[in-house]
Coordinates of C-alpha atoms in Angstrom, one line a residue:
Chain A
M692 CA 0.0 0.0 0.0
G693 CA 1.3 3.4 -0.9
I694 CA 0.5 6.7 -2.3
Q695 CA -0.5 6.6 -5.9
P696 CA 0.0 9.9 -7.7
S697 CA -2.9 10.2 -10.1
R698 CA -3.0 13.6 -11.6
Q699 CA -2.3 17.3 -11.1
A700 CA -5.4 18.8 -9.5
T701 CA -4.3 22.3 -9.9
N702 CA -1.0 24.0 -10.9
R703 CA 0.5 23.3 -7.4
V704 CA -1.7 20.7 -5.7
V705 CA -1.0 17.1 -6.4
R706 CA -3.8 14.6 -6.1
V707 CA -2.9 11.3 -4.6
S708 CA -4.9 8.2 -3.8
L709 CA -5.0 6.4 -0.5
P710 CA -7.3 3.5 0.3
A711 CA -9.7 4.0 3.2
D712 CA -8.2 1.0 4.9
V713 CA -5.2 3.1 5.8
A714 CA -7.2 4.3 8.7
S715 CA -7.6 0.7 10.0
D716 CA -5.5 -0.4 12.9
L717 CA -2.6 -2.8 12.6
A718 CA -3.9 -6.4 12.4
K719 CA -3.1 -7.2 16.0
F720 CA -5.0 -10.5 16.0
Q721 CA -5.7 -13.1 13.3
R722 CA -8.9 -14.9 14.0
V723 CA -11.2 -12.0 14.5
Q724 CA -11.4 -9.5 11.6
K725 CA -10.1 -6.2 12.6
D726 CA -12.1 -4.2 10.1
I727 CA -12.9 -0.8 11.5
L728 CA -14.7 0.3 8.4
G729 CA -17.1 -2.5 8.7
K730 CA -18.0 -1.6 12.2
L731 CA -19.5 1.9 11.9
G732 CA -23.0 0.9 13.0
C733 CA -24.4 0.5 16.5
L734 CA -22.5 -1.3 19.3
A735 CA -23.2 -5.0 19.8
C736 CA -25.5 -6.3 22.5
C737 CA -23.5 -6.2 25.6
S738 CA -24.0 -4.7 29.0
G739 CA -20.4 -4.8 30.2
W740 CA -16.9 -3.6 29.9
D741 CA -15.9 -2.4 26.5
I742 CA -12.4 -3.9 25.9
R743 CA -11.5 -1.7 22.9
W744 CA -10.2 1.0 25.2
D745 CA -8.0 -1.5 27.0
I746 CA -6.6 -2.7 23.7
F747 CA -5.9 0.9 22.6
N748 CA -4.3 1.6 26.0
D749 CA -2.1 -1.5 25.9
F750 CA -1.1 -1.2 22.3
N751 CA 2.5 -0.6 21.6
V752 CA 4.9 -1.2 18.8
D753 CA 8.5 -2.2 19.2
K754 CA 11.4 -1.0 17.1
N755 CA 10.8 -3.8 14.6
L756 CA 7.2 -2.7 14.2
K757 CA 6.0 -5.8 16.1
V758 CA 2.7 -5.1 17.8
N759 CA 2.6 -6.1 21.5
A760 CA -0.5 -6.3 23.7
G761 CA -0.3 -5.4 27.3
P762 CA -2.0 -7.5 30.0
L763 CA -5.7 -7.4 30.1
R764 CA -7.6 -6.1 33.0
Chain B
M436 CA -47.3 -20.3 18.7
D437 CA -46.0 -22.6 16.0
L438 CA -42.3 -21.9 15.8
P439 CA -39.5 -24.1 14.4
D440 CA -37.0 -25.8 16.7
L441 CA -33.8 -24.2 15.5
G442 CA -31.2 -25.6 17.9
V443 CA -27.9 -24.2 19.2
G444 CA -26.2 -21.2 17.6
F445 CA -23.8 -18.3 17.8
V446 CA -24.2 -14.5 17.6
Y447 CA -23.3 -12.9 14.3
L448 CA -21.6 -9.6 14.5
P449 CA -19.1 -7.5 12.5
G450 CA -15.7 -9.2 13.2
L451 CA -17.3 -12.7 13.7
E452 CA -18.2 -13.4 10.1
S453 CA -15.2 -15.6 9.3
L454 CA -15.1 -17.3 12.7
S455 CA -18.8 -18.2 12.4
E456 CA -18.1 -19.7 9.0
T457 CA -15.2 -21.7 10.4
I458 CA -17.3 -23.2 13.1
S459 CA -20.5 -23.4 11.1
R460 CA -20.5 -27.2 11.5
S461 CA -21.1 -26.6 15.2
L462 CA -24.0 -24.3 14.5
D463 CA -27.7 -25.0 13.9
V464 CA -28.6 -21.3 13.8
V465 CA -27.0 -17.9 13.7
E466 CA -28.4 -14.7 15.3
V467 CA -27.7 -11.4 13.6
E468 CA -27.6 -8.1 15.5
P469 CA -28.7 -6.0 12.6
Q470 CA -27.9 -2.5 13.7
T471 CA -24.2 -3.4 13.9
F472 CA -24.3 -3.8 10.1
W473 CA -26.3 -0.7 9.4
T474 CA -24.8 2.7 8.8
H475 CA -26.1 6.2 9.2
S476 CA -25.0 9.3 7.3
P477 CA -26.8 12.5 7.9
P478 CA -27.8 14.6 4.9
P479 CA -24.7 16.6 3.7
D480 CA -26.4 20.0 4.3
G481 CA -27.5 19.0 7.8
G482 CA -31.2 19.3 6.8
G483 CA -33.9 16.8 6.0
V484 CA -34.5 13.4 7.4
S485 CA -31.8 10.8 7.1
S486 CA -32.4 7.0 7.1
F487 CA -30.5 4.0 8.3
R488 CA -28.7 2.1 5.6
V489 CA -29.1 -1.7 5.5
N490 CA -26.2 -3.3 3.8
R491 CA -27.7 -6.2 1.9
D492 CA -24.4 -7.8 0.9
R493 CA -23.2 -8.0 4.5
L494 CA -26.6 -9.2 5.8
E495 CA -26.9 -11.9 3.2
R496 CA -23.5 -13.4 4.1
P497 CA -24.8 -15.5 7.0
L498 CA -27.5 -17.0 4.8
A499 CA -24.7 -18.6 2.8
M500 CA -24.0 -20.9 5.7
G501 CA -27.3 -22.6 5.0
R502 CA -28.5 -22.2 8.6
P503 CA -31.6 -20.4 9.8
V504 CA -31.0 -16.9 10.9
L505 CA -32.6 -15.0 13.8
V506 CA -32.6 -11.3 14.3
H507 CA -31.7 -9.8 17.6
S508 CA -32.3 -6.1 17.5
I509 CA -30.2 -3.9 19.7
G510 CA -31.1 -0.3 18.8
Y511 CA -34.9 -0.2 19.2
P512 CA -35.5 -1.4 22.8
V513 CA -39.0 -1.8 23.9
G514 CA -38.7 -0.8 27.6
G515 CA -39.0 2.9 27.4
S516 CA -41.9 5.4 28.0
R517 CA -41.8 6.3 24.3
D518 CA -41.1 4.5 21.1
G519 CA -37.5 4.6 19.9
D520 CA -36.2 6.2 16.7
P521 CA -38.8 5.4 14.1
R522 CA -36.1 5.0 11.4
H523 CA -35.3 1.6 13.0
R524 CA -38.7 0.2 11.9
A525 CA -38.1 0.7 8.1
A526 CA -34.6 -0.8 8.4
L527 CA -35.9 -3.7 10.5
K528 CA -38.5 -4.4 7.9
E529 CA -35.9 -4.5 5.2
T530 CA -33.7 -6.7 7.4
F531 CA -36.5 -9.1 8.0
S532 CA -37.2 -9.3 4.3
I533 CA -33.6 -10.3 3.7
L534 CA -33.1 -12.7 6.6
K535 CA -36.6 -14.1 7.0
P536 CA -36.3 -14.9 10.7
A537 CA -38.8 -17.1 12.4
W538 CA -39.0 -14.5 15.1
W539 CA -37.1 -11.5 16.3
S540 CA -36.1 -10.1 19.6
E541 CA -35.3 -6.8 21.4
H542 CA -34.3 -5.7 24.8
M543 CA -36.6 -4.9 27.7
S544 CA -34.7 -1.6 28.2
F545 CA -34.6 2.0 27.2
L546 CA -31.8 4.0 25.5
A547 CA -32.9 7.6 25.9
A548 CA -34.6 10.1 28.3
H549 CA -36.9 12.7 26.9
D550 CA -37.5 16.3 27.8
S551 CA -38.8 19.4 26.0
R552 CA -35.8 19.3 23.6
G553 CA -36.5 15.8 22.6
P554 CA -34.7 12.5 23.2
R555 CA -31.3 12.5 25.0
H556 CA -29.4 9.3 24.2
I557 CA -27.9 7.6 27.3
G558 CA -25.5 5.3 25.5
F559 CA -26.4 2.1 27.3
L560 CA -29.4 -0.2 27.6
M561 CA -31.0 0.9 30.8
P562 CA -33.6 -0.8 33.0
P563 CA -37.1 0.5 33.2
V564 CA -38.9 1.0 36.5
Q565 CA -40.8 -2.2 37.2
S566 CA -44.2 -0.7 37.7
A567 CA -47.8 -1.3 36.5
E568 CA -47.5 1.6 34.1
S569 CA -44.3 0.1 32.6
A570 CA -45.9 -3.3 32.1
R571 CA -48.9 -1.7 30.4
V572 CA -47.0 0.6 28.2
I573 CA -44.4 -1.9 27.2
A574 CA -46.9 -4.6 26.5
E575 CA -49.0 -2.3 24.3
R576 CA -45.9 -1.4 22.3
I577 CA -45.0 -5.0 21.8
R578 CA -48.5 -5.7 20.5
R579 CA -48.2 -2.9 18.1
L580 CA -44.9 -4.1 16.8
Q581 CA -46.1 -7.6 16.4
D582 CA -49.1 -6.3 14.4
E583 CA -46.9 -4.0 12.3
F584 CA -44.2 -6.5 11.4
G585 CA -46.4 -9.6 11.4
L586 CA -43.6 -11.5 13.0
P587 CA -43.5 -13.2 16.4
F588 CA -41.5 -11.2 19.0
A589 CA -39.6 -12.1 22.1
F590 CA -38.2 -9.6 24.6
E591 CA -34.8 -10.1 26.2
T592 CA -34.6 -10.1 30.0
G593 CA -32.1 -7.4 30.7
V594 CA -29.2 -6.7 33.0
N595 CA -29.8 -4.3 35.9
Y596 CA -26.9 -3.2 38.1
L597 CA -29.3 -1.2 40.3
R598 CA -30.8 -2.3 43.6
P599 CA -34.6 -3.1 43.5
I600 CA -36.7 -0.1 44.2
P601 CA -39.2 -0.7 47.1
G602 CA -42.6 -1.4 45.7
E603 CA -41.4 -2.6 42.3
L604 CA -42.5 -5.8 40.8
S605 CA -39.8 -8.5 41.1
D606 CA -37.8 -9.2 37.9
G607 CA -39.7 -12.4 37.3
D608 CA -43.1 -11.0 37.9
F609 CA -42.4 -7.9 35.8
W610 CA -41.3 -10.0 32.8
A611 CA -44.2 -12.4 33.3
E612 CA -46.7 -9.6 33.4
I613 CA -45.4 -8.1 30.1
A614 CA -45.2 -11.4 28.3
E615 CA -48.7 -12.4 29.2
R616 CA -50.2 -8.9 28.5
A617 CA -48.4 -8.7 25.1
N618 CA -48.9 -12.3 24.2
C619 CA -45.2 -12.6 23.2
G620 CA -42.2 -14.7 23.8
I621 CA -39.4 -14.4 26.3
L622 CA -35.7 -14.5 25.4
L623 CA -34.4 -15.6 28.7
D624 CA -30.8 -14.4 28.9
L625 CA -29.4 -16.7 31.6
H626 CA -26.2 -14.7 31.9
N627 CA -28.1 -11.5 32.4
V628 CA -30.4 -13.0 35.1
W629 CA -27.4 -14.7 36.8
T630 CA -25.5 -11.4 36.7
N631 CA -28.4 -9.7 38.3
A632 CA -28.5 -12.3 41.0
V633 CA -24.8 -12.2 41.7
N634 CA -25.2 -8.4 42.1
G635 CA -28.0 -8.7 44.6
R636 CA -31.2 -8.9 42.6
Q637 CA -33.7 -11.8 42.4
G638 CA -32.1 -15.2 42.0
L639 CA -32.3 -17.1 38.8
A640 CA -34.4 -20.0 40.2
A641 CA -36.8 -17.5 41.8
V642 CA -37.1 -15.7 38.4
A643 CA -37.8 -18.9 36.6
D644 CA -40.4 -19.9 39.1
R645 CA -42.3 -16.7 38.3
L646 CA -42.1 -16.8 34.5
P647 CA -44.6 -18.4 32.2
L648 CA -42.1 -21.0 31.0
E649 CA -44.2 -21.9 28.0
R650 CA -43.3 -18.5 26.6
V651 CA -39.5 -18.9 26.8
W652 CA -38.6 -19.4 23.2
E653 CA -35.0 -18.6 23.3
I654 CA -32.1 -18.7 25.8
H655 CA -28.9 -16.6 25.7
V656 CA -25.7 -17.6 27.5
A657 CA -22.5 -15.6 27.7
G658 CA -19.5 -14.8 30.0
G659 CA -18.6 -11.8 32.1
Q660 CA -16.1 -10.3 34.4
W661 CA -15.7 -8.5 37.7
H662 CA -15.6 -4.7 38.1
K663 CA -15.7 -2.9 41.4
G664 CA -17.3 -5.9 43.1
Y665 CA -20.0 -6.3 40.4
W666 CA -20.2 -9.1 37.9
L667 CA -20.6 -7.6 34.5
D668 CA -22.5 -8.9 31.5
S669 CA -19.5 -8.1 29.2
H670 CA -19.7 -11.1 26.9
S671 CA -16.0 -11.4 27.5
G672 CA -15.6 -15.2 27.5
L673 CA -17.4 -18.5 27.6
P674 CA -20.3 -18.9 30.1
P675 CA -19.2 -19.5 33.7
E676 CA -20.1 -23.0 35.0
P677 CA -23.1 -21.8 37.1
V678 CA -24.7 -20.4 34.0
I679 CA -24.3 -23.7 32.1
E680 CA -25.6 -25.6 35.2
A681 CA -28.6 -23.2 35.3
A682 CA -29.3 -24.0 31.7
A683 CA -29.1 -27.7 32.3
A684 CA -31.5 -27.4 35.2
L685 CA -34.0 -25.1 33.4
V686 CA -34.1 -26.4 29.8
P687 CA -36.0 -29.6 30.7
R688 CA -38.7 -27.4 32.2
L689 CA -39.2 -25.4 28.9
P690 CA -41.9 -26.8 26.7
A691 CA -41.5 -24.3 23.9
L692 CA -37.8 -23.6 23.7
H693 CA -36.7 -23.1 20.1
A694 CA -33.1 -21.9 20.3
I695 CA -30.1 -21.5 22.5
L696 CA -27.5 -18.8 21.5
L697 CA -24.0 -18.2 22.7
E698 CA -23.0 -14.6 22.8
I699 CA -19.5 -13.2 22.7
I700 CA -17.8 -10.0 21.7
P701 CA -15.3 -10.4 18.8
D702 CA -12.5 -8.4 20.4
Q703 CA -12.6 -10.6 23.5
I704 CA -12.1 -13.8 21.6
D705 CA -8.5 -13.0 20.6
A706 CA -7.7 -10.8 23.6
R707 CA -8.5 -13.6 25.9
N708 CA -7.2 -16.3 23.6
I709 CA -10.4 -18.2 23.4
T710 CA -9.9 -21.0 20.9
E711 CA -12.3 -22.3 18.2
E712 CA -12.1 -25.6 19.9
E713 CA -13.2 -24.1 23.2
I714 CA -16.2 -22.4 21.5
A715 CA -17.1 -25.6 19.7
L716 CA -16.9 -27.6 23.0
C717 CA -19.2 -25.0 24.6
L718 CA -21.6 -25.3 21.8
A719 CA -21.5 -29.1 22.1
R720 CA -22.4 -28.8 25.8
L721 CA -25.3 -26.6 24.9
R722 CA -26.5 -29.0 22.3
A723 CA -26.6 -31.8 24.9
I724 CA -28.7 -29.5 27.1
W725 CA -30.9 -28.6 24.1
A726 CA -31.7 -32.2 23.7
T727 CA -33.3 -32.3 27.1
R728 CA -35.8 -29.5 26.4
G729 CA -39.2 -30.2 27.7
S730 CA -38.2 -33.5 29.2
A731 CA -39.3 -32.6 32.8
L732 CA -42.5 -30.6 32.4
S733 CA -44.6 -30.2 35.5
G734 CA -48.3 -30.4 35.2
G735 CA -49.8 -26.9 35.2
S736 CA -48.5 -23.7 36.6
A737 CA -47.8 -23.3 40.4
R738 CA -46.8 -19.6 40.1
G739 CA -49.7 -18.3 42.1
P740 CA -51.1 -14.7 41.8
R741 CA -48.8 -11.9 40.9
P742 CA -48.4 -9.2 43.5
A743 CA -49.3 -5.6 42.4
A744 CA -46.6 -3.0 42.1
A745 CA -46.8 -0.1 44.5
A746 CA -48.9 2.9 43.3
D747 CA -46.4 5.5 44.3
L748 CA -43.5 4.4 42.0
P749 CA -42.2 7.1 39.7
S750 CA -43.7 7.4 36.2
M751 CA -41.7 5.9 33.4
E752 CA -40.7 9.4 32.2
A753 CA -39.7 10.6 35.6
W754 CA -37.6 7.4 36.1
E755 CA -35.9 7.8 32.8
H756 CA -35.2 11.5 33.2
G757 CA -34.0 10.9 36.8
L758 CA -31.7 8.1 35.8
D759 CA -30.2 10.1 33.0
A760 CA -29.8 13.1 35.4
A761 CA -28.2 11.0 38.1
L762 CA -25.7 9.6 35.7
R763 CA -24.6 13.1 35.0
G764 CA -24.5 13.9 38.7
E765 CA -27.6 16.1 38.5
E766 CA -30.9 16.0 40.4
A767 CA -34.1 15.7 38.4
G768 CA -37.1 13.4 38.1
A769 CA -36.6 10.3 40.2
S770 CA -32.9 10.7 40.5
R771 CA -33.1 10.6 44.3
L772 CA -34.1 6.9 44.1
V773 CA -30.8 5.9 42.5
A774 CA -28.4 8.7 43.5
Q775 CA -26.9 6.6 46.4
D776 CA -27.0 3.3 44.6
P777 CA -23.4 2.1 43.8
G778 CA -24.8 0.4 40.7
L779 CA -25.1 3.9 39.2
D780 CA -21.4 4.2 39.2
I781 CA -21.1 0.9 37.4
F782 CA -23.4 2.2 34.6
S783 CA -21.5 5.4 34.5
D784 CA -18.2 3.5 34.1
L785 CA -19.6 1.3 31.4
I786 CA -21.1 4.2 29.4
A787 CA -17.7 6.0 29.5
M788 CA -15.8 2.8 28.4
A789 CA -18.2 2.2 25.6
R790 CA -17.7 5.8 24.4
R791 CA -14.0 5.6 24.6
G792 CA -14.0 2.2 22.9
T793 CA -16.1 3.6 20.1
L794 CA -13.8 6.6 19.5
V795 CA -10.5 4.6 19.6
E796 CA -11.9 2.2 17.2
A797 CA -13.5 4.7 14.8
L798 CA -10.7 7.2 14.9
P799 CA -7.6 5.1 15.6
L800 CA -5.0 7.5 14.1
S801 CA -6.5 10.6 15.4
M802 CA -6.8 9.1 18.9
R803 CA -3.1 8.0 18.8
Y804 CA -2.1 11.5 17.8
L805 CA -4.2 13.0 20.6
R806 CA -2.6 10.7 23.2
R807 CA 0.8 11.5 21.9
G808 CA 0.1 15.2 21.9
L809 CA -1.9 15.4 25.2
G810 CA -0.7 12.5 27.2
G811 CA -3.0 10.0 28.9
G812 CA -4.1 12.5 31.5
G813 CA -4.8 15.1 28.9
L814 CA -6.9 12.7 26.8
D815 CA -8.9 11.7 29.9
T816 CA -9.6 15.4 30.6
L817 CA -10.7 15.9 27.0
F818 CA -13.0 12.9 27.2
G819 CA -14.5 14.2 30.4
R820 CA -15.3 17.6 28.8
F821 CA -16.8 15.9 25.7
W822 CA -19.0 13.6 27.8
R823 CA -20.4 16.6 29.6
R824 CA -21.0 18.5 26.4
A825 CA -22.5 15.9 24.2
P826 CA -24.7 12.9 24.9
P827 CA -23.7 9.6 23.2
E828 CA -24.6 8.8 19.6
P829 CA -26.0 5.4 18.8
F830 CA -24.0 5.0 15.6
M831 CA -20.2 4.8 15.9
S832 CA -19.7 7.0 12.8
D833 CA -21.9 9.7 14.3
E834 CA -20.1 9.6 17.7
A835 CA -16.8 9.9 15.8
R836 CA -18.0 12.8 13.8
R837 CA -19.3 14.7 16.8
F838 CA -16.2 14.1 18.8
S839 CA -14.1 15.3 15.8
G840 CA -15.9 18.6 15.8
F841 CA -15.3 19.0 19.5
V842 CA -11.6 18.2 19.1
R843 CA -11.2 20.7 16.3
S844 CA -12.5 23.4 18.7
E845 CA -10.4 22.3 21.7
V846 CA -7.1 21.0 20.5
S847 CA -4.4 22.4 18.3
L848 CA -1.8 20.0 17.0
P849 CA 0.0 20.2 13.7
H850 CA -2.0 18.6 10.9
L851 CA -4.4 17.0 13.4
D852 CA -7.4 18.4 11.5
E853 CA -6.1 16.7 8.4
V854 CA -5.7 13.4 10.1
I855 CA -9.3 13.7 11.4
D856 CA -10.5 14.7 7.9
F857 CA -8.8 11.6 6.5
E858 CA -10.5 9.2 8.9
L859 CA -13.9 10.7 8.5
A860 CA -13.4 10.6 4.7
A861 CA -12.5 6.9 5.1
H862 CA -15.8 6.4 7.0
R863 CA -17.8 8.1 4.2
A864 CA -15.9 6.2 1.5
A865 CA -16.8 2.9 3.3
M866 CA -20.4 3.9 3.8
T867 CA -21.1 5.3 0.4
G868 CA -18.8 3.3 -1.8
A869 CA -17.7 6.6 -3.4
P870 CA -14.3 8.2 -3.3
Q871 CA -13.8 11.1 -0.9
Y872 CA -11.4 14.0 -1.1
V873 CA -9.4 15.7 1.6
A874 CA -6.6 18.2 1.5
F875 CA -3.3 17.8 3.3
S876 CA -0.6 20.5 3.7
C877 CA 2.0 17.8 4.3
A878 CA 2.8 14.5 2.7
P879 CA 0.0 12.3 4.0
E880 CA 1.6 8.8 4.0
P881 CA 4.6 9.5 6.2
L882 CA 2.3 11.3 8.8
L883 CA -0.4 8.5 8.8
M884 CA 2.2 5.7 8.8
A885 CA 4.1 7.3 11.7
L886 CA 0.8 7.5 13.7
K887 CA -0.1 4.0 12.7
H888 CA 3.2 2.4 13.7
G889 CA 4.0 4.6 16.7
D890 CA 7.1 6.2 15.0
P891 CA 8.3 9.8 15.3
L892 CA 6.2 12.1 13.2
E893 CA 7.6 12.9 9.9
I894 CA 6.2 16.2 8.4
V895 CA 7.0 16.9 4.8
P896 CA 5.3 20.2 3.8
C897 CA 3.5 20.1 0.5
D898 CA 0.0 20.7 -0.9
V899 CA -1.8 17.4 -1.6
E900 CA -5.3 16.5 -2.3
V901 CA -5.9 12.9 -1.2
E902 CA -8.5 10.8 -3.0
V903 CA -9.7 8.3 -0.3
T904 CA -10.8 5.3 -2.2
P905 CA -13.5 3.0 -0.8
P906 CA -12.4 -0.4 0.6
A907 CA -13.2 -3.0 -2.0
G908 CA -16.4 -4.9 -1.5
K909 CA -17.4 -3.3 1.8
M910 CA -20.3 -1.2 3.0
V911 CA -21.9 -0.5 -0.4
P912 CA -25.2 1.3 0.0
R913 CA -28.4 -0.6 -0.6
D914 CA -30.1 -0.4 -4.0
G915 CA -32.2 2.7 -4.5
I916 CA -30.5 4.9 -2.0
E917 CA -28.5 7.7 -3.2
P918 CA -25.2 8.0 -1.4
P919 CA -24.7 11.4 0.3
T920 CA -22.2 13.6 -1.3
P921 CA -19.2 14.5 0.9

């Protein structure tokens, strides 16, 4: 994935193309789809702790761009 | 009611599609939570009435498994003083036409309080006051919905972290009263009722003894976790053993049980390392329990007469208004009844966590930038100000858009607005299927990648217009609906 120059929009402005998926988070897990753009509707039925904040808080990336998860609370 | 016996199944949510297909051999039925697949985009000029978009492709995907599909609605609860957002009804009808469920279900809860300015969304499924008025109003609503949709309906027995109010109907009597008045089914969520019991409300066996068991069409089981001394219905794992044991004890007494569903939140499966084998094993245990349905029926009901609720309970509107006010630390309506209840703090925590979770998921790059720029404490402060200023929005995309507007007015970080613009454009591209355009005054890729990977920011000044292309094959609007222009 990278920037794809497409055409000159004006004399000075360059138009480039980026897929919307760039906004998606790193694929931290494998079995459950991490597809942010498919989850723009209502929250699922659940009356308890929302783990997404914990995942965000515990998210870190090492120097080799390896994603590590912190301990769950 | 002549309904089919569907068997044992699994909840179907965004993020669980592939897993559901992987374990489909273990499933007799899947249950879709439709609003999680819908989207909402307000009109571009801010005027007019917007509708909810039903994504036919995504909703049709579970049908390919060749299993019957149930619909478990989550955004149009039936337990409030007023009807919910009417836009749900048209989208539900379209959903039913696609999935053709044998019945549908919703929660015995409310999502909004009302005052002269209109509905104020609370952001969580809240429990109604268990009064005679509530039973009457809710039952009338259910009857209307059954007539309108022509589809059998079951309400879900909800979680309630509050202490019982003196004079209320017990949980079991309240649900029994509504089911019989409305002539509808009951979705008995065993984890919800067990959670309520663990937290001090009526025990599961006592609830079951008060219910018209011939109306229990469906059972939900799930897992949870502790928080501040309360057991939460967080769907964070497989059901605890007492919930399985309760199912094993109750199912033989149910003459009209048609399905047992396992609920779990997708993020929790990987975060807690729950394997497919463990899920399949749990489903197998549930199937063994399912096989005992109706095998130990007692002759006739021994429930006895239902006691009447006290006449001096608050009205439904006063209860809803008071609960909403108490959650914000204000006094209004019936807020004095719950202001000292520690369960209120639990609801407050859960609402805040759901809002934070929504924002970090919908705006991952912007939120990383904000945490880098403001620090964890600064972000907490920003959240607190936003919670006070704006009530929650039901749709993730709407909550993200509103928070973005707030951040633009409150925070100044280099190129932050452009990062926000990009993420909102990505939402629009996904929802409409059409490319979106945003301007950057720096090279976008180094900035976005640095935020994504946690690297030092790299700012390369230049004027760029970015065409944000839709993700392939996702979130295409339904036929006949014109996508909004950016």
